[in-house]
């Protein structure tokens, strides 16, 4: 039977108790306050549920991750990074990014970001815990991503593109920033070909939890986040693959 979490007591069962089918479903209930979300992500757990459902908590095994210094930038993407006229900012338009990620798409992605979820992540942004990366062209927001930053780990939540490769540009700049400032790991949650093409790979959940014990909140200084000053160029030249 799936554990039901009371809203007044923050805590989760061990992730080893998560179901194999559906993969990673751990518990239901609880809440979406900053305390609940900090506790969840620190333990390798994230919320995902459809409108009308209770809060569902997940910890899949294996876990898709990207090590910042392993980002794959193919020549075609490197050319777009240089020549497509993109400007990249951090934490410049968080609420706009999450709204764009929540908007319905042809593949139905993004619709899981309910108003309750949006409010929860915006609260964390006000506390300096959630962050966004924005990609602009000609003054228009054309892509981006957002997620949670704890220590040297970034837990990616969602991304969007309105022009080709804009979400890839956001992820590449995030990886470059993390590699340059002591960031250790980007959590991508579950496998997609899009993320795998950029260098993300699957690791055992137990290994993922070990990384969180080493690098997440409470284990060293938080990774610094840049101001919203636009960056037209990468931190360093990409490694072409």
mmCIF file of C-alpha atoms in Angstrom:
data_model
loop_
_atom_site.group_PDB
_atom_site.id
_atom_site.type_symbol
_atom_site.label_atom_id
_atom_site.label_comp_id
_atom_site.label_asym_id
_atom_site.label_seq_id
_atom_site.Cartn_x
_atom_site.Cartn_y
_atom_site.Cartn_z
ATOM 1 C CA UNK A 1 0.000 0.000 0.000
ATOM 2 C CA UNK A 2 1.289 3.456 -0.914
ATOM 3 C CA UNK A 3 2.173 5.476 2.215
ATOM 4 C CA UNK A 4 -0.011 8.529 2.864
ATOM 5 C CA UNK A 5 1.916 11.486 4.333
ATOM 6 C CA UNK A 6 0.130 13.770 6.812
ATOM 7 C CA UNK A 7 0.500 17.459 5.911
ATOM 8 C CA UNK A 8 1.566 18.591 9.386
ATOM 9 C CA UNK A 9 4.671 16.386 9.747
ATOM 10 C CA UNK A 10 7.432 16.775 7.159
ATOM 11 C CA UNK A 11 9.130 13.499 6.341
ATOM 12 C CA UNK A 12 9.366 10.667 3.811
ATOM 13 C CA UNK A 13 9.801 6.905 3.870
ATOM 14 C CA UNK A 14 13.171 5.567 2.671
ATOM 15 C CA UNK A 15 13.532 5.859 -1.103
ATOM 16 C CA UNK A 16 14.303 2.138 -1.232
ATOM 17 C CA UNK A 17 10.590 1.584 -0.575
ATOM 18 C CA UNK A 18 9.590 3.213 -3.871
ATOM 19 C CA UNK A 19 7.577 1.051 -6.230
ATOM 20 C CA UNK A 20 9.112 -0.602 -9.261
ATOM 21 C CA UNK A 21 5.877 -0.110 -11.196
ATOM 22 C CA UNK A 22 5.213 2.693 -11.705
ATOM 23 C CA UNK A 23 8.947 3.217 -11.341
ATOM 24 C CA UNK A 24 9.840 5.380 -8.363
ATOM 25 C CA UNK A 25 6.417 6.149 -6.888
ATOM 26 C CA UNK A 26 7.152 6.530 -3.173
ATOM 27 C CA UNK A 27 4.268 8.211 -1.356
ATOM 28 C CA UNK A 28 1.226 10.467 -1.607
ATOM 29 C CA UNK A 29 0.017 13.427 0.426
ATOM 30 C CA UNK A 30 2.135 15.810 2.446
ATOM 31 C CA UNK A 31 2.440 19.385 1.231
ATOM 32 C CA UNK A 32 4.279 21.743 -1.089
ATOM 33 C CA UNK A 33 5.628 24.211 1.447
ATOM 34 C CA UNK A 34 9.307 25.191 1.234
ATOM 35 C CA UNK A 35 10.032 22.788 4.121
ATOM 36 C CA UNK A 36 8.435 19.869 2.263
ATOM 37 C CA UNK A 37 10.221 20.634 -0.994
ATOM 38 C CA UNK A 38 13.644 21.162 0.608
ATOM 39 C CA UNK A 39 13.260 17.885 2.487
ATOM 40 C CA UNK A 40 12.185 16.049 -0.669
ATOM 41 C CA UNK A 41 14.905 17.217 -3.033
ATOM 42 C CA UNK A 42 17.619 16.746 -0.439
ATOM 43 C CA UNK A 43 16.578 13.087 -0.289
ATOM 44 C CA UNK A 44 16.329 12.552 -4.041
ATOM 45 C CA UNK A 45 12.528 12.845 -4.158
ATOM 46 C CA UNK A 46 10.406 15.127 -6.331
ATOM 47 C CA UNK A 47 6.654 15.824 -6.687
ATOM 48 C CA UNK A 48 4.803 15.015 -9.903
ATOM 49 C CA UNK A 49 1.055 14.713 -10.225
ATOM 50 C CA UNK A 50 -1.731 15.658 -12.599
ATOM 51 C CA UNK A 51 -4.522 18.157 -11.856
ATOM 52 C CA UNK A 52 -7.106 16.566 -9.592
ATOM 53 C CA UNK A 53 -4.677 14.017 -8.142
ATOM 54 C CA UNK A 54 -3.143 14.104 -4.658
ATOM 55 C CA UNK A 55 0.490 15.144 -4.382
ATOM 56 C CA UNK A 56 2.576 12.186 -5.563
ATOM 57 C CA UNK A 57 6.256 11.823 -4.641
ATOM 58 C CA UNK A 58 8.780 10.008 -6.838
ATOM 59 C CA UNK A 59 12.336 8.683 -6.656
ATOM 60 C CA UNK A 60 13.017 6.627 -9.806
ATOM 61 C CA UNK A 61 15.791 4.096 -10.201
ATOM 62 C CA UNK A 62 17.931 4.577 -12.232
ATOM 63 C CA UNK A 63 18.285 8.361 -12.172
ATOM 64 C CA UNK A 64 19.312 10.481 -15.159
ATOM 65 C CA UNK A 65 22.041 12.995 -14.292
ATOM 66 C CA UNK A 66 24.399 15.335 -16.098
ATOM 67 C CA UNK A 67 27.840 16.106 -14.740
ATOM 68 C CA UNK A 68 28.533 19.719 -15.751
ATOM 69 C CA UNK A 69 31.969 19.016 -17.210
ATOM 70 C CA UNK A 70 30.501 16.231 -19.376
ATOM 71 C CA UNK A 71 28.115 18.457 -21.346
ATOM 72 C CA UNK A 72 28.185 17.452 -25.033
ATOM 73 C CA UNK A 73 28.148 20.351 -27.476
ATOM 74 C CA UNK A 74 28.043 19.120 -31.044
ATOM 75 C CA UNK A 75 29.363 21.333 -33.796
ATOM 76 C CA UNK A 76 25.896 22.292 -35.016
ATOM 77 C CA UNK A 77 24.885 23.430 -31.524
ATOM 78 C CA UNK A 78 28.186 25.262 -31.001
ATOM 79 C CA UNK A 79 27.525 27.154 -34.222
ATOM 80 C CA UNK A 80 24.076 28.209 -32.981
ATOM 81 C CA UNK A 81 25.543 29.260 -29.646
ATOM 82 C CA UNK A 82 27.912 31.588 -31.510
ATOM 83 C CA UNK A 83 25.806 32.813 -34.388
ATOM 84 C CA UNK A 84 22.089 32.568 -33.600
ATOM 85 C CA UNK A 85 21.901 35.869 -31.712
ATOM 86 C CA UNK A 86 20.961 34.382 -28.333
ATOM 87 C CA UNK A 87 21.382 36.253 -25.058
ATOM 88 C CA UNK A 88 21.347 34.226 -21.838
ATOM 89 C CA UNK A 89 20.371 35.439 -18.370
ATOM 90 C CA UNK A 90 19.964 33.812 -14.967
ATOM 91 C CA UNK A 91 17.066 34.523 -12.569
ATOM 92 C CA UNK A 92 15.875 37.402 -14.738
ATOM 93 C CA UNK A 93 12.316 36.178 -15.439
ATOM 94 C CA UNK A 94 11.594 33.187 -13.218
ATOM 95 C CA UNK A 95 7.811 33.431 -13.188
ATOM 96 C CA UNK A 96 7.709 33.905 -16.964
ATOM 97 C CA UNK A 97 9.855 30.812 -17.476
ATOM 98 C CA UNK A 98 7.698 28.623 -15.247
ATOM 99 C CA UNK A 99 4.568 29.884 -17.028
ATOM 100 C CA UNK A 100 6.117 29.016 -20.387
ATOM 101 C CA UNK A 101 7.032 25.544 -19.109
ATOM 102 C CA UNK A 102 3.465 25.068 -17.843
ATOM 103 C CA UNK A 103 1.826 26.078 -21.126
ATOM 104 C CA UNK A 104 0.218 23.227 -23.103
ATOM 105 C CA UNK A 105 2.352 21.826 -25.917
ATOM 106 C CA UNK A 106 1.797 19.465 -28.798
ATOM 107 C CA UNK A 107 3.309 16.603 -26.787
ATOM 108 C CA UNK A 108 1.251 17.590 -23.682
ATOM 109 C CA UNK A 109 4.433 18.201 -21.687
ATOM 110 C CA UNK A 110 4.291 20.927 -19.087
ATOM 111 C CA UNK A 111 0.627 20.547 -18.159
ATOM 112 C CA UNK A 112 1.607 18.894 -14.841
ATOM 113 C CA UNK A 113 2.719 22.305 -13.520
ATOM 114 C CA UNK A 114 -0.482 23.165 -11.687
ATOM 115 C CA UNK A 115 -1.159 26.574 -10.093
ATOM 116 C CA UNK A 116 -0.349 24.948 -6.733
ATOM 117 C CA UNK A 117 3.033 23.782 -8.047
ATOM 118 C CA UNK A 118 3.742 27.166 -9.627
ATOM 119 C CA UNK A 119 3.041 28.942 -6.341
ATOM 120 C CA UNK A 120 5.296 26.525 -4.436
ATOM 121 C CA UNK A 121 8.303 27.034 -6.728
ATOM 122 C CA UNK A 122 7.793 30.806 -6.829
ATOM 123 C CA UNK A 123 7.916 30.815 -3.017
ATOM 124 C CA UNK A 124 11.216 28.951 -3.161
ATOM 125 C CA UNK A 125 12.493 31.427 -5.738
ATOM 126 C CA UNK A 126 11.758 34.277 -3.325
ATOM 127 C CA UNK A 127 13.945 32.402 -0.814
ATOM 128 C CA UNK A 128 16.777 32.040 -3.337
ATOM 129 C CA UNK A 129 16.352 28.275 -3.733
ATOM 130 C CA UNK A 130 14.823 27.918 -7.205
ATOM 131 C CA UNK A 131 16.534 29.414 -10.234
ATOM 132 C CA UNK A 132 15.867 29.997 -13.902
ATOM 133 C CA UNK A 133 17.949 30.297 -17.036
ATOM 134 C CA UNK A 134 16.467 32.446 -19.792
ATOM 135 C CA UNK A 135 17.335 32.513 -23.494
ATOM 136 C CA UNK A 136 16.425 35.653 -25.430
ATOM 137 C CA UNK A 137 16.584 36.679 -29.065
ATOM 138 C CA UNK A 138 15.773 40.196 -30.239
ATOM 139 C CA UNK A 139 14.390 40.969 -26.788
ATOM 140 C CA UNK A 140 11.939 38.042 -26.823
ATOM 141 C CA UNK A 141 12.074 35.093 -24.441
ATOM 142 C CA UNK A 142 12.528 32.057 -26.698
ATOM 143 C CA UNK A 143 13.616 29.327 -24.287
ATOM 144 C CA UNK A 144 14.666 28.496 -20.770
ATOM 145 C CA UNK A 145 14.583 26.152 -17.819
ATOM 146 C CA UNK A 146 14.083 26.234 -14.069
ATOM 147 C CA UNK A 147 14.916 24.044 -11.099
ATOM 148 C CA UNK A 148 16.107 23.851 -7.516
ATOM 149 C CA UNK A 149 19.635 24.610 -6.353
ATOM 150 C CA UNK A 150 20.892 22.940 -3.166
ATOM 151 C CA UNK A 151 24.601 23.227 -2.491
ATOM 152 C CA UNK A 152 26.432 22.050 -5.593
ATOM 153 C CA UNK A 153 23.433 20.224 -7.085
ATOM 154 C CA UNK A 154 20.836 21.612 -9.494
ATOM 155 C CA UNK A 155 17.589 19.660 -9.709
ATOM 156 C CA UNK A 156 16.134 20.398 -13.124
ATOM 157 C CA UNK A 157 12.352 20.589 -13.263
ATOM 158 C CA UNK A 158 11.277 21.708 -16.734
ATOM 159 C CA UNK A 159 12.439 23.481 -19.875
ATOM 160 C CA UNK A 160 10.859 24.970 -22.977
ATOM 161 C CA UNK A 161 11.781 26.166 -26.460
ATOM 162 C CA UNK A 162 10.015 28.510 -28.826
ATOM 163 C CA UNK A 163 12.789 28.331 -31.420
ATOM 164 C CA UNK A 164 15.097 25.461 -32.336
ATOM 165 C CA UNK A 165 17.681 24.509 -29.695
ATOM 166 C CA UNK A 166 16.778 27.283 -27.225
ATOM 167 C CA UNK A 167 16.326 24.883 -24.306
ATOM 168 C CA UNK A 168 19.641 23.223 -25.192
ATOM 169 C CA UNK A 169 21.302 26.640 -25.094
ATOM 170 C CA UNK A 170 19.873 27.181 -21.591
ATOM 171 C CA UNK A 171 21.168 23.824 -20.356
ATOM 172 C CA UNK A 172 24.610 24.338 -21.890
ATOM 173 C CA UNK A 173 24.976 27.723 -20.178
ATOM 174 C CA UNK A 174 23.807 26.211 -16.893
ATOM 175 C CA UNK A 175 26.416 23.449 -17.193
ATOM 176 C CA UNK A 176 29.167 25.940 -18.088
ATOM 177 C CA UNK A 177 28.264 28.118 -15.094
ATOM 178 C CA UNK A 178 28.222 25.158 -12.725
ATOM 179 C CA UNK A 179 31.517 23.775 -14.036
ATOM 180 C CA UNK A 180 33.145 27.174 -13.506
ATOM 181 C CA UNK A 181 31.784 27.689 -9.967
ATOM 182 C CA UNK A 182 32.009 24.348 -8.234
ATOM 183 C CA UNK A 183 28.667 22.866 -9.249
ATOM 184 C CA UNK A 184 28.795 19.090 -9.165
ATOM 185 C CA UNK A 185 25.630 17.571 -10.569
ATOM 186 C CA UNK A 186 22.488 18.337 -12.572
ATOM 187 C CA UNK A 187 19.561 16.046 -11.799
ATOM 188 C CA UNK A 188 17.566 15.333 -14.973
ATOM 189 C CA UNK A 189 15.204 12.853 -13.245
ATOM 190 C CA UNK A 190 14.299 10.407 -16.048
ATOM 191 C CA UNK A 191 15.791 9.484 -19.417
ATOM 192 C CA UNK A 192 14.907 11.398 -22.570
ATOM 193 C CA UNK A 193 16.788 11.297 -25.898
ATOM 194 C CA UNK A 194 16.974 15.118 -25.797
ATOM 195 C CA UNK A 195 18.941 15.094 -22.523
ATOM 196 C CA UNK A 196 21.006 12.029 -23.394
ATOM 197 C CA UNK A 197 22.194 13.790 -26.570
ATOM 198 C CA UNK A 198 23.698 16.490 -24.331
ATOM 199 C CA UNK A 199 25.660 14.051 -22.183
ATOM 200 C CA UNK A 200 23.202 13.031 -19.469
ATOM 201 C CA UNK A 201 23.510 9.429 -18.307
ATOM 202 C CA UNK A 202 21.700 7.078 -15.977
ATOM 203 C CA UNK A 203 23.130 6.084 -12.612
ATOM 204 C CA UNK A 204 21.772 3.879 -9.844
ATOM 205 C CA UNK A 205 19.533 5.654 -7.346
ATOM 206 C CA UNK A 206 21.841 4.594 -4.524
ATOM 207 C CA UNK A 207 24.751 6.294 -6.288
ATOM 208 C CA UNK A 208 22.626 9.407 -6.810
ATOM 209 C CA UNK A 209 21.810 9.538 -3.095
ATOM 210 C CA UNK A 210 25.515 9.208 -2.304
ATOM 211 C CA UNK A 211 26.194 12.249 -4.508
ATOM 212 C CA UNK A 212 23.505 14.212 -2.668
ATOM 213 C CA UNK A 213 25.123 13.306 0.645
ATOM 214 C CA UNK A 214 28.383 14.753 -0.664
ATOM 215 C CA UNK A 215 27.273 17.800 -2.601
ATOM 216 C CA UNK A 216 23.752 18.942 -1.695
ATOM 217 C CA UNK A 217 22.647 21.484 0.892
ATOM 218 C CA UNK A 218 24.493 21.342 4.191
ATOM 219 C CA UNK A 219 27.640 19.830 2.688
ATOM 220 C CA UNK A 220 29.740 22.822 1.687
ATOM 221 C CA UNK A 221 29.093 26.352 0.476
ATOM 222 C CA UNK A 222 26.192 26.925 -1.924
ATOM 223 C CA UNK A 223 27.151 27.422 -5.534
ATOM 224 C CA UNK A 224 27.006 31.129 -6.449
ATOM 225 C CA UNK A 225 24.380 32.210 -8.964
ATOM 226 C CA UNK A 226 25.103 35.026 -11.417
ATOM 227 C CA UNK A 227 23.221 38.280 -11.566
ATOM 228 C CA UNK A 228 20.714 38.913 -14.329
ATOM 229 C CA UNK A 229 23.381 40.639 -16.434
ATOM 230 C CA UNK A 230 23.086 39.162 -19.943
ATOM 231 C CA UNK A 231 25.861 36.860 -21.096
ATOM 232 C CA UNK A 232 26.459 36.798 -24.819
ATOM 233 C CA UNK A 233 29.382 34.384 -24.652
ATOM 234 C CA UNK A 234 30.067 31.074 -22.850
ATOM 235 C CA UNK A 235 32.232 30.797 -19.783
ATOM 236 C CA UNK A 236 34.741 28.884 -21.879
ATOM 237 C CA UNK A 237 34.899 27.453 -25.380
ATOM 238 C CA UNK A 238 32.828 24.275 -25.611
ATOM 239 C CA UNK A 239 34.307 20.835 -26.040
ATOM 240 C CA UNK A 240 33.043 19.783 -29.445
ATOM 241 C CA UNK A 241 31.822 16.228 -29.881
#
